[in-house]
């Protein structure tokens, strides 16, 4: 039913989305670039055929080029009140195969994919073999220099809690404050796959923050940085002291919790 | 040491190779196409810098566009007698990331990657969820219609043994005989991944044979074809009776045994 005039209600939809970031220039719409948001907005507008307005798709936050998502969340408003699962099926048929719609729900209009988010969880997959597996090249970071997991395990807990992450943000960040809270910081070895996985949950992450956090851990595991260096990095608040950013293709946005 | 004149010995190297077939137009060199053989020959010739001759890389057999390999085998002759592991490292630095050299060995000059092969093993990965996982789109076939694994399990053993596979070969095959022997034919469900895996070993497979074998099994599992249809297909020797070819991206050449 098309609603119009004073009685118009635009139902709000929350979509949970997976994407293989390999062939995307990240989440955010940028002129001339293939991005996830662009593809989603094309599909939503093609489905809605709204006569006047370009419907925007609001994500929980950006992801960079080549970064993946297992559970990105976005919201959008439709001019029709159609069942959530019909929206899911409709979008699924219109989207390219490197984007998958896992779930669509109707949510109150107060829901906002970015501002309502309570915490986000990211995973970083690191491959540690000398042989660079062609099936992992787009799906893991890669490190085959010296690496002592015990050193990283001893240091990773230093990331927990509320900190000023100014030493862990790439240039180009736009946020007013660089204070964020990390609720969970874990790593585990996956010897059967020759991988190490890192997982971080927090109330928000700055531009490149997770990849720099992983980079610092790898330098600690390598012995290039002392095991107690993380508290010092928080204290110095210097973006030049943690330069190594782990490669994008190992990073996965796992979930956004509300 | 460069050997020349009468004393020239061209040592033969056997390479075990993995590749992600997604961005290749198959194994075999074809004008204007990016193929695995082309990339390997570029790397081998760049490394060898043979003054007069283009060194050829002979594979165990072709794979189609988008088909993957975990253990393809190829041989080539070099004008230098250099250690096998140095050849592996040299090629690894020159090859694109979607080809990986797993092992290089020096073999007798009587070794031939194609003619010396005793048997080959292929795996087919099938994803069975309604949701098309963007991370599997290039790495599994996909089937979300009705499928009874017990029916396929009851039928798959009919593939074992020596048969004329004329009903299972795509048009365009060039072999003199379509008689081949299958030594192993297995399937197992991977419920944690929502996948079914098929594996076949045999003394040789015709063009598209494995993908047609999987296609026939899926039609049996779907109920579209009777469970005892495989012996009938061997008997009729008619390429029109098994038309459904499972998609290329689920197929992996796992190993070649000598």
Short mmCIF file of C-alpha atoms in Angstrom, two decimals:
data_model
loop_
_atom_site.label_atom_id
_atom_site.label_comp_id
_atom_site.label_asym_id
_atom_site.label_seq_id
_atom_site.Cartn_x
_atom_site.Cartn_y
_atom_site.Cartn_z
CA UNK A 1 0.00 0.00 0.00
CA UNK A 2 1.44 3.36 -1.01
CA UNK A 3 0.96 5.85 1.78
CA UNK A 4 0.93 9.53 0.96
CA UNK A 5 0.08 12.94 2.34
CA UNK A 6 -0.36 13.49 6.06
CA UNK A 7 -0.87 9.85 6.87
CA UNK A 8 2.43 8.82 5.29
CA UNK A 9 4.42 6.45 7.42
CA UNK A 10 7.77 5.27 6.10
CA UNK A 11 8.41 1.95 7.82
CA UNK A 12 12.01 1.50 8.86
CA UNK A 13 13.88 -1.67 8.00
CA UNK A 14 17.01 -3.05 9.64
CA UNK A 15 19.12 -5.28 7.39
CA UNK A 16 21.95 -7.59 8.47
CA UNK A 17 24.40 -7.89 5.62
CA UNK A 18 27.45 -9.98 4.72
CA UNK A 19 29.87 -8.94 2.02
CA UNK A 20 33.13 -10.09 0.54
CA UNK A 21 35.10 -6.84 0.51
CA UNK A 22 37.57 -7.98 -2.15
CA UNK A 23 36.01 -6.16 -5.08
CA UNK A 24 34.63 -3.16 -3.16
CA UNK A 25 36.17 0.20 -2.51
CA UNK A 26 34.78 -0.06 1.02
CA UNK A 27 31.32 0.71 2.39
CA UNK A 28 30.77 4.38 1.76
CA UNK A 29 29.46 5.87 -1.48
CA UNK A 30 32.26 7.61 -3.37
CA UNK A 31 31.99 9.05 -6.88
CA UNK A 32 33.03 6.58 -9.55
CA UNK A 33 33.79 3.77 -7.09
CA UNK A 34 32.08 0.43 -6.55
CA UNK A 35 31.05 0.46 -2.89
CA UNK A 36 28.70 -1.67 -0.78
CA UNK A 37 26.47 1.27 0.11
CA UNK A 38 26.14 2.17 -3.59
CA UNK A 39 25.04 -1.36 -4.51
CA UNK A 40 22.57 -1.48 -1.60
CA UNK A 41 21.07 1.90 -2.48
CA UNK A 42 20.72 0.84 -6.11
CA UNK A 43 18.86 -2.32 -5.03
CA UNK A 44 16.64 -0.58 -2.47
CA UNK A 45 15.65 2.17 -4.90
CA UNK A 46 15.07 -0.30 -7.71
CA UNK A 47 12.76 -2.25 -5.42
CA UNK A 48 10.95 0.74 -3.91
CA UNK A 49 10.52 2.75 -7.12
CA UNK A 50 9.91 5.81 -4.95
CA UNK A 51 8.63 8.49 -7.29
CA UNK A 52 10.41 11.50 -5.84
CA UNK A 53 13.08 10.65 -3.39
CA UNK A 54 16.38 8.77 -3.44
CA UNK A 55 16.21 6.41 -0.47
CA UNK A 56 19.44 6.36 1.53
CA UNK A 57 20.88 3.28 3.23
CA UNK A 58 22.53 4.16 6.55
CA UNK A 59 25.19 1.74 7.77
CA UNK A 60 26.50 1.21 11.30
CA UNK A 61 29.77 2.68 10.09
CA UNK A 62 32.25 2.48 7.25
CA UNK A 63 34.50 -0.36 6.32
CA UNK A 64 37.61 0.15 4.19
CA UNK A 65 38.42 -1.23 0.79
CA UNK A 66 38.90 -5.04 0.91
CA UNK A 67 37.56 -5.30 4.49
CA UNK A 68 34.83 -7.94 4.85
CA UNK A 69 31.60 -8.10 6.81
CA UNK A 70 29.78 -11.11 8.22
CA UNK A 71 27.24 -9.01 10.11
CA UNK A 72 27.18 -5.38 9.00
CA UNK A 73 23.91 -3.63 9.89
CA UNK A 74 22.13 -0.89 7.95
CA UNK A 75 18.72 0.77 8.04
CA UNK A 76 16.52 2.39 5.41
CA UNK A 77 12.93 3.63 5.12
CA UNK A 78 10.54 2.40 2.45
CA UNK A 79 7.46 4.20 1.13
CA UNK A 80 5.59 0.88 1.23
CA UNK A 81 4.67 -1.26 4.19
CA UNK A 82 5.84 -4.63 2.87
CA UNK A 83 6.77 -7.70 4.92
CA UNK A 84 10.38 -7.81 6.07
CA UNK A 85 11.06 -11.18 4.51
CA UNK A 86 9.73 -9.99 1.15
CA UNK A 87 12.20 -7.11 1.34
CA UNK A 88 14.99 -9.59 2.08
CA UNK A 89 14.06 -11.77 -0.89
CA UNK A 90 13.58 -8.80 -3.19
CA UNK A 91 16.95 -7.28 -2.37
CA UNK A 92 18.66 -10.68 -2.60
CA UNK A 93 17.58 -11.13 -6.20
CA UNK A 94 18.80 -7.65 -7.15
CA UNK A 95 22.15 -7.55 -5.38
CA UNK A 96 25.43 -8.83 -6.81
CA UNK A 97 26.68 -12.14 -5.41
CA UNK A 98 29.37 -10.56 -3.24
CA UNK A 99 26.68 -9.00 -1.03
CA UNK A 100 24.30 -11.24 0.92
CA UNK A 101 21.26 -10.12 2.89
CA UNK A 102 21.09 -12.35 5.96
CA UNK A 103 18.06 -10.86 7.67
CA UNK A 104 15.60 -7.96 7.36
CA UNK A 105 13.45 -6.77 10.29
CA UNK A 106 10.97 -3.93 10.68
CA UNK A 107 12.18 -1.68 13.50
CA UNK A 108 10.82 1.41 15.27
CA UNK A 109 11.60 4.69 13.56
CA UNK A 110 13.84 5.58 16.50
CA UNK A 111 16.27 2.83 15.46
CA UNK A 112 19.44 4.17 13.85
CA UNK A 113 22.07 1.75 12.50
CA UNK A 114 24.93 4.00 13.59
CA UNK A 115 23.70 5.93 16.63
CA UNK A 116 21.75 3.09 18.28
CA UNK A 117 24.70 0.67 18.16
CA UNK A 118 25.89 -0.46 21.57
CA UNK A 119 29.01 -2.34 20.51
CA UNK A 120 30.72 -3.81 17.47
CA UNK A 121 32.81 -6.94 17.11
CA UNK A 122 35.64 -7.34 14.63
CA UNK A 123 37.75 -10.40 13.82
CA UNK A 124 41.20 -10.37 12.28
CA UNK A 125 42.43 -13.55 10.53
CA UNK A 126 46.18 -13.89 10.18
CA UNK A 127 47.86 -16.63 8.15
CA UNK A 128 51.31 -17.63 9.39
CA UNK A 129 52.68 -20.05 6.79
CA UNK A 130 55.59 -19.32 4.49
CA UNK A 131 53.44 -20.64 1.63
CA UNK A 132 50.92 -17.97 0.66
CA UNK A 133 47.78 -20.02 0.09
CA UNK A 134 46.06 -18.64 -3.04
CA UNK A 135 42.67 -19.35 -1.42
CA UNK A 136 43.55 -17.08 1.52
CA UNK A 137 45.11 -14.16 -0.30
CA UNK A 138 41.94 -12.07 -0.12
CA UNK A 139 40.75 -13.42 3.24
CA UNK A 140 43.65 -13.27 5.71
CA UNK A 141 46.54 -11.05 6.62
CA UNK A 142 49.87 -12.82 6.25
CA UNK A 143 52.94 -12.91 8.48
CA UNK A 144 55.77 -15.42 8.23
CA UNK A 145 58.47 -13.68 10.21
CA UNK A 146 59.26 -14.59 13.82
CA UNK A 147 56.12 -14.53 15.95
CA UNK A 148 55.73 -15.64 19.56
CA UNK A 149 52.00 -15.97 20.32
CA UNK A 150 52.72 -16.04 24.08
CA UNK A 151 54.05 -12.46 23.91
CA UNK A 152 50.92 -11.29 22.09
CA UNK A 153 48.72 -13.22 24.51
CA UNK A 154 50.47 -11.47 27.43
CA UNK A 155 49.91 -8.02 25.88
CA UNK A 156 46.42 -8.18 24.36
CA UNK A 157 44.61 -7.62 27.66
CA UNK A 158 46.18 -4.14 27.84
CA UNK A 159 43.69 -3.08 25.16
CA UNK A 160 40.70 -3.62 27.49
CA UNK A 161 38.84 -0.68 28.97
CA UNK A 162 38.40 3.01 28.19
CA UNK A 163 41.41 4.69 26.58
CA UNK A 164 42.34 7.59 24.38
CA UNK A 165 43.28 5.80 21.15
CA UNK A 166 45.06 8.74 19.50
CA UNK A 167 48.20 6.61 18.94
CA UNK A 168 46.03 4.01 17.15
CA UNK A 169 44.20 6.10 14.58
CA UNK A 170 45.22 6.64 10.97
CA UNK A 171 45.54 10.18 9.69
CA UNK A 172 42.29 11.38 8.19
CA UNK A 173 40.07 10.55 11.16
CA UNK A 174 37.22 12.98 11.68
CA UNK A 175 35.85 12.18 15.12
CA UNK A 176 35.79 14.83 17.82
CA UNK A 177 37.08 12.49 20.48
CA UNK A 178 39.46 9.54 20.23
CA UNK A 179 38.28 8.03 23.52
CA UNK A 180 36.70 4.60 23.06
CA UNK A 181 36.07 1.54 25.25
CA UNK A 182 37.13 -2.00 24.36
CA UNK A 183 35.02 -4.67 26.11
CA UNK A 184 36.71 -7.79 24.78
CA UNK A 185 40.16 -8.47 23.31
CA UNK A 186 41.04 -12.07 22.57
CA UNK A 187 43.29 -14.12 20.36
CA UNK A 188 43.54 -17.81 19.66
CA UNK A 189 45.70 -20.01 17.54
CA UNK A 190 44.11 -22.19 14.87
CA UNK A 191 46.94 -24.68 14.29
CA UNK A 192 44.94 -26.84 11.87
CA UNK A 193 44.62 -23.84 9.56
CA UNK A 194 48.00 -22.22 10.33
CA UNK A 195 46.13 -19.11 11.42
CA UNK A 196 45.87 -16.82 14.42
CA UNK A 197 42.53 -15.09 15.02
CA UNK A 198 42.07 -11.87 16.96
CA UNK A 199 38.70 -10.58 18.14
CA UNK A 200 37.81 -7.19 19.57
CA UNK A 201 34.50 -5.80 20.82
CA UNK A 202 34.07 -2.15 21.69
CA UNK A 203 31.68 0.77 21.70
CA UNK A 204 33.31 2.13 18.57
CA UNK A 205 36.54 1.97 16.62
CA UNK A 206 38.42 4.75 14.88
CA UNK A 207 39.71 4.75 11.31
CA UNK A 208 42.16 1.82 10.96
CA UNK A 209 42.18 1.31 14.74
CA UNK A 210 41.76 -2.49 14.70
CA UNK A 211 44.37 -2.94 11.97
CA UNK A 212 46.85 -0.81 13.95
CA UNK A 213 46.01 -2.74 17.15
CA UNK A 214 46.83 -5.98 15.31
CA UNK A 215 49.97 -4.41 13.84
CA UNK A 216 51.22 -3.46 17.34
CA UNK A 217 50.52 -7.01 18.58
CA UNK A 218 52.48 -8.49 15.67
CA UNK A 219 55.44 -6.24 16.42
CA UNK A 220 55.25 -7.37 20.06
CA UNK A 221 55.09 -11.03 18.98
CA UNK A 222 58.04 -10.43 16.70
CA UNK A 223 60.11 -8.91 19.51
CA UNK A 224 60.39 -5.58 17.69
CA UNK A 225 58.34 -3.88 20.41
CA UNK A 226 58.39 -4.60 24.16
CA UNK A 227 55.53 -6.65 25.58
CA UNK A 228 54.42 -3.77 27.84
CA UNK A 229 54.39 -1.16 25.07
CA UNK A 230 50.61 -0.73 24.78
CA UNK A 231 50.16 1.34 27.98
CA UNK A 232 53.03 3.56 26.81
CA UNK A 233 51.32 4.08 23.43
CA UNK A 234 48.11 5.15 25.21
CA UNK A 235 50.14 7.63 27.28
CA UNK A 236 52.15 9.25 24.47
CA UNK A 237 49.08 10.02 22.27
CA UNK A 238 51.30 10.12 19.17
CA UNK A 239 50.04 8.87 15.85
CA UNK A 240 53.62 8.39 14.58
CA UNK A 241 54.58 5.67 17.07
CA UNK A 242 52.41 2.86 15.70
CA UNK A 243 52.86 2.94 11.96
CA UNK A 244 52.34 -0.67 10.92
CA UNK A 245 48.76 -1.24 9.84
CA UNK A 246 47.85 -4.90 9.29
CA UNK A 247 46.46 -5.45 5.77
CA UNK A 248 42.75 -4.87 5.16
CA UNK A 249 41.87 -8.27 3.71
CA UNK A 250 42.21 -10.04 7.09
CA UNK A 251 39.58 -7.87 8.78
CA UNK A 252 35.92 -8.86 9.27
CA UNK A 253 33.10 -6.84 10.84
CA UNK A 254 31.42 -9.74 12.65
CA UNK A 255 28.42 -8.14 14.34
CA UNK A 256 26.83 -4.92 15.54
CA UNK A 257 24.86 -5.20 18.78
CA UNK A 258 22.05 -2.87 19.80
CA UNK B 1 75.98 -23.55 -14.18
CA UNK B 2 74.85 -23.08 -17.79
CA UNK B 3 75.31 -26.28 -19.69
CA UNK B 4 75.71 -26.12 -23.44
CA UNK B 5 76.76 -28.13 -26.44
CA UNK B 6 76.96 -31.89 -26.31
CA UNK B 7 77.08 -32.12 -22.55
CA UNK B 8 73.81 -30.20 -22.11
CA UNK B 9 71.46 -31.78 -19.61
CA UNK B 10 68.14 -30.11 -19.02
CA UNK B 11 67.09 -31.15 -15.54
CA UNK B 12 63.37 -31.85 -15.22
CA UNK B 13 61.37 -30.28 -12.42
CA UNK B 14 58.03 -31.44 -11.06
CA UNK B 15 55.97 -28.67 -9.44
CA UNK B 16 52.91 -29.11 -7.23
CA UNK B 17 50.68 -26.09 -7.65
CA UNK B 18 47.58 -24.60 -6.02
CA UNK B 19 45.48 -21.96 -7.72
CA UNK B 20 42.29 -20.07 -7.13
CA UNK B 21 40.57 -20.50 -10.49
CA UNK B 22 38.25 -17.51 -10.04
CA UNK B 23 40.19 -15.10 -12.22
CA UNK B 24 41.61 -17.60 -14.70
CA UNK B 25 40.28 -18.74 -18.01
CA UNK B 26 41.33 -22.25 -17.02
CA UNK B 27 44.70 -23.98 -17.23
CA UNK B 28 45.57 -24.08 -20.90
CA UNK B 29 47.27 -21.25 -22.80
CA UNK B 30 44.76 -19.51 -25.08
CA UNK B 31 45.44 -16.36 -27.09
CA UNK B 32 44.45 -13.22 -25.21
CA UNK B 33 43.29 -15.08 -22.10
CA UNK B 34 44.73 -15.10 -18.58
CA UNK B 35 45.41 -18.78 -17.90
CA UNK B 36 47.41 -20.62 -15.24
CA UNK B 37 49.76 -22.21 -17.78
CA UNK B 38 50.46 -18.76 -19.27
CA UNK B 39 51.39 -17.29 -15.88
CA UNK B 40 53.58 -20.29 -15.04
CA UNK B 41 55.39 -20.16 -18.38
CA UNK B 42 55.97 -16.42 -17.95
CA UNK B 43 57.50 -17.04 -14.50
CA UNK B 44 59.61 -20.03 -15.57
CA UNK B 45 61.00 -18.22 -18.60
CA UNK B 46 61.64 -15.05 -16.63
CA UNK B 47 63.60 -17.11 -14.11
CA UNK B 48 65.48 -19.25 -16.62
CA UNK B 49 66.32 -16.50 -19.12
CA UNK B 50 66.99 -19.21 -21.69
CA UNK B 51 68.64 -17.49 -24.62
CA UNK B 52 67.01 -19.38 -27.46
CA UNK B 53 64.05 -21.41 -26.41
CA UNK B 54 60.64 -20.78 -24.88
CA UNK B 55 60.36 -23.28 -22.02
CA UNK B 56 56.98 -25.01 -21.90
CA UNK B 57 55.19 -26.01 -18.73
CA UNK B 58 53.33 -29.31 -19.13
CA UNK B 59 50.41 -29.88 -16.78
CA UNK B 60 48.77 -33.16 -15.75
CA UNK B 61 45.72 -31.99 -17.66
CA UNK B 62 43.48 -29.00 -18.19
CA UNK B 63 41.12 -27.42 -15.75
CA UNK B 64 38.25 -25.22 -16.90
CA UNK B 65 37.64 -21.54 -16.20
CA UNK B 66 36.89 -20.96 -12.49
CA UNK B 67 37.89 -24.51 -11.49
CA UNK B 68 40.39 -24.57 -8.61
CA UNK B 69 43.43 -26.69 -7.85
CA UNK B 70 44.89 -27.65 -4.51
CA UNK B 71 47.42 -30.08 -6.01
CA UNK B 72 47.82 -29.65 -9.76
CA UNK B 73 51.12 -31.08 -11.04
CA UNK B 74 53.26 -29.80 -13.91
CA UNK B 75 56.74 -30.44 -15.23
CA UNK B 76 59.28 -28.30 -17.07
CA UNK B 77 62.96 -28.49 -18.03
CA UNK B 78 65.47 -25.82 -17.09
CA UNK B 79 68.78 -25.06 -18.81
CA UNK B 80 70.38 -24.71 -15.36
CA UNK B 81 70.89 -27.29 -12.68
CA UNK B 82 69.60 -25.29 -9.71
CA UNK B 83 68.27 -26.71 -6.43
CA UNK B 84 64.58 -27.54 -6.44
CA UNK B 85 63.80 -25.35 -3.47
CA UNK B 86 65.49 -22.36 -5.10
CA UNK B 87 63.23 -22.89 -8.11
CA UNK B 88 60.21 -22.97 -5.79
CA UNK B 89 61.24 -19.72 -4.09
CA UNK B 90 62.12 -18.04 -7.37
CA UNK B 91 58.81 -18.89 -9.01
CA UNK B 92 56.88 -17.93 -5.86
CA UNK B 93 58.25 -14.39 -5.96
CA UNK B 94 57.36 -13.99 -9.64
CA UNK B 95 53.88 -15.52 -9.72
CA UNK B 96 50.65 -13.64 -8.98
CA UNK B 97 49.05 -14.34 -5.60
CA UNK B 98 46.32 -16.55 -7.01
CA UNK B 99 48.92 -19.20 -7.93
CA UNK B 100 50.95 -20.86 -5.18
CA UNK B 101 53.89 -23.22 -5.67
CA UNK B 102 53.62 -25.84 -2.93
CA UNK B 103 56.61 -28.01 -3.83
CA UNK B 104 59.28 -28.40 -6.50
CA UNK B 105 61.25 -31.62 -6.98
CA UNK B 106 63.89 -32.72 -9.48
CA UNK B 107 62.61 -35.81 -11.30
CA UNK B 108 64.03 -38.21 -13.90
CA UNK B 109 63.65 -37.05 -17.49
CA UNK B 110 61.23 -39.93 -18.04
CA UNK B 111 58.70 -38.24 -15.73
CA UNK B 112 55.78 -36.69 -17.60
CA UNK B 113 53.09 -34.76 -15.68
CA UNK B 114 50.32 -36.03 -17.95
CA UNK B 115 51.43 -39.44 -19.19
CA UNK B 116 53.02 -40.68 -15.97
CA UNK B 117 49.93 -39.92 -13.87
CA UNK B 118 48.38 -42.99 -12.24
CA UNK B 119 45.24 -41.36 -10.86
CA UNK B 120 43.69 -37.99 -10.11
CA UNK B 121 41.42 -36.92 -7.28
CA UNK B 122 38.78 -34.21 -7.56
CA UNK B 123 36.55 -32.73 -4.87
CA UNK B 124 33.24 -30.97 -5.47
CA UNK B 125 31.96 -28.58 -2.77
CA UNK B 126 28.23 -27.91 -2.79
CA UNK B 127 26.56 -25.30 -0.62
CA UNK B 128 22.95 -26.11 0.29
CA UNK B 129 21.63 -23.01 2.08
CA UNK B 130 18.99 -20.68 0.71
CA UNK B 131 21.27 -17.79 1.68
CA UNK B 132 24.04 -17.50 -0.90
CA UNK B 133 27.07 -16.78 1.29
CA UNK B 134 29.15 -14.09 -0.47
CA UNK B 135 32.31 -15.79 0.80
CA UNK B 136 31.37 -19.02 -0.99
CA UNK B 137 30.16 -17.64 -4.29
CA UNK B 138 33.44 -18.44 -6.06
CA UNK B 139 34.25 -21.57 -4.04
CA UNK B 140 31.17 -23.82 -3.99
CA UNK B 141 28.39 -24.90 -6.24
CA UNK B 142 24.98 -23.98 -4.86
CA UNK B 143 21.72 -25.95 -4.62
CA UNK B 144 18.77 -25.03 -2.43
CA UNK B 145 16.04 -27.10 -4.01
CA UNK B 146 14.88 -30.40 -2.55
CA UNK B 147 17.82 -32.75 -1.98
CA UNK B 148 17.83 -36.12 -0.22
CA UNK B 149 21.44 -37.07 0.54
CA UNK B 150 20.40 -40.68 1.20
CA UNK B 151 19.35 -41.07 -2.44
CA UNK B 152 22.70 -39.73 -3.66
CA UNK B 153 24.52 -41.92 -1.16
CA UNK B 154 22.66 -44.97 -2.52
CA UNK B 155 23.59 -44.11 -6.10
CA UNK B 156 27.17 -42.84 -5.94
CA UNK B 157 28.73 -46.32 -5.75
CA UNK B 158 27.41 -47.03 -9.26
CA UNK B 159 30.18 -44.75 -10.56
CA UNK B 160 32.90 -47.16 -9.36
CA UNK B 161 34.83 -49.26 -11.84
CA UNK B 162 35.61 -49.20 -15.54
CA UNK B 163 32.87 -47.72 -17.73
CA UNK B 164 32.35 -46.01 -21.04
CA UNK B 165 31.56 -42.44 -19.94
CA UNK B 166 30.15 -41.25 -23.25
CA UNK B 167 26.94 -40.09 -21.52
CA UNK B 168 29.04 -38.01 -19.12
CA UNK B 169 31.24 -36.02 -21.47
CA UNK B 170 30.58 -32.50 -22.72
CA UNK B 171 30.64 -31.86 -26.43
CA UNK B 172 34.06 -30.82 -27.59
CA UNK B 173 35.97 -33.75 -26.10
CA UNK B 174 38.93 -34.89 -28.14
CA UNK B 175 39.91 -38.22 -26.63
CA UNK B 176 39.93 -41.36 -28.73
CA UNK B 177 38.25 -43.43 -26.07
CA UNK B 178 35.70 -42.50 -23.43
CA UNK B 179 36.47 -45.54 -21.27
CA UNK B 180 37.85 -44.59 -17.85
CA UNK B 181 38.07 -46.22 -14.42
CA UNK B 182 36.85 -44.63 -11.18
CA UNK B 183 38.62 -46.02 -8.11
CA UNK B 184 36.82 -44.04 -5.43
CA UNK B 185 33.47 -42.21 -5.31
CA UNK B 186 32.41 -40.77 -1.97
CA UNK B 187 30.22 -38.06 -0.56
CA UNK B 188 29.79 -36.70 2.92
CA UNK B 189 27.66 -34.05 4.53
CA UNK B 190 29.33 -31.15 6.33
CA UNK B 191 26.39 -29.93 8.42
CA UNK B 192 28.43 -27.31 10.29
CA UNK B 193 29.14 -25.60 6.97
CA UNK B 194 25.83 -26.43 5.23
CA UNK B 195 27.82 -28.19 2.53
CA UNK B 196 27.99 -31.57 0.85
CA UNK B 197 31.35 -32.70 -0.48
CA UNK B 198 31.88 -35.23 -3.26
CA UNK B 199 35.22 -36.86 -4.03
CA UNK B 200 36.22 -38.94 -7.02
CA UNK B 201 39.51 -40.65 -7.89
CA UNK B 202 40.13 -42.19 -11.25
CA UNK B 203 42.69 -42.93 -13.92
CA UNK B 204 41.44 -39.97 -15.95
CA UNK B 205 38.37 -37.81 -16.40
CA UNK B 206 36.86 -36.48 -19.60
CA UNK B 207 35.87 -32.89 -20.34
CA UNK B 208 33.26 -31.82 -17.72
CA UNK B 209 32.88 -35.44 -16.57
CA UNK B 210 33.04 -34.73 -12.81
CA UNK B 211 30.64 -31.79 -13.07
CA UNK B 212 28.16 -33.95 -15.02
CA UNK B 213 28.59 -36.80 -12.50
CA UNK B 214 27.71 -34.34 -9.70
CA UNK B 215 24.82 -32.95 -11.76
CA UNK B 216 23.34 -36.46 -12.19
CA UNK B 217 23.68 -37.10 -8.45
CA UNK B 218 21.89 -33.83 -7.65
CA UNK B 219 19.03 -34.76 -9.99
CA UNK B 220 18.83 -38.13 -8.21
CA UNK B 221 18.83 -36.42 -4.80
CA UNK B 222 16.13 -34.08 -6.03
CA UNK B 223 13.93 -36.97 -7.21
CA UNK B 224 14.06 -35.77 -10.81
CA UNK B 225 15.97 -38.89 -11.85
CA UNK B 226 15.56 -42.44 -10.47
CA UNK B 227 18.13 -43.65 -7.97
CA UNK B 228 19.23 -46.47 -10.30
CA UNK B 229 19.70 -44.24 -13.36
CA UNK B 230 23.51 -44.30 -13.51
CA UNK B 231 23.82 -47.86 -14.95
CA UNK B 232 21.22 -46.90 -17.57
CA UNK B 233 23.26 -43.82 -18.52
CA UNK B 234 26.37 -45.98 -18.98
CA UNK B 235 24.35 -48.30 -21.22
CA UNK B 236 22.71 -45.71 -23.46
CA UNK B 237 25.99 -43.91 -24.35
CA UNK B 238 24.06 -40.74 -25.18
CA UNK B 239 25.49 -37.33 -24.41
CA UNK B 240 22.02 -35.74 -24.47
CA UNK B 241 20.67 -37.62 -21.46
CA UNK B 242 22.74 -35.93 -18.77
CA UNK B 243 22.62 -32.26 -19.53
CA UNK B 244 22.97 -30.61 -16.14
CA UNK B 245 26.60 -29.70 -15.48
CA UNK B 246 27.28 -28.56 -11.90
CA UNK B 247 28.93 -25.10 -11.88
CA UNK B 248 32.71 -24.87 -12.24
CA UNK B 249 33.48 -22.89 -9.08
CA UNK B 250 32.71 -25.86 -6.77
CA UNK B 251 35.35 -28.11 -8.40
CA UNK B 252 38.87 -28.67 -7.04
CA UNK B 253 41.67 -30.77 -8.51
CA UNK B 254 42.98 -32.13 -5.20
CA UNK B 255 45.95 -34.29 -6.22
CA UNK B 256 47.64 -36.18 -9.01
CA UNK B 257 49.30 -39.44 -8.00
CA UNK B 258 52.16 -41.08 -9.90
#
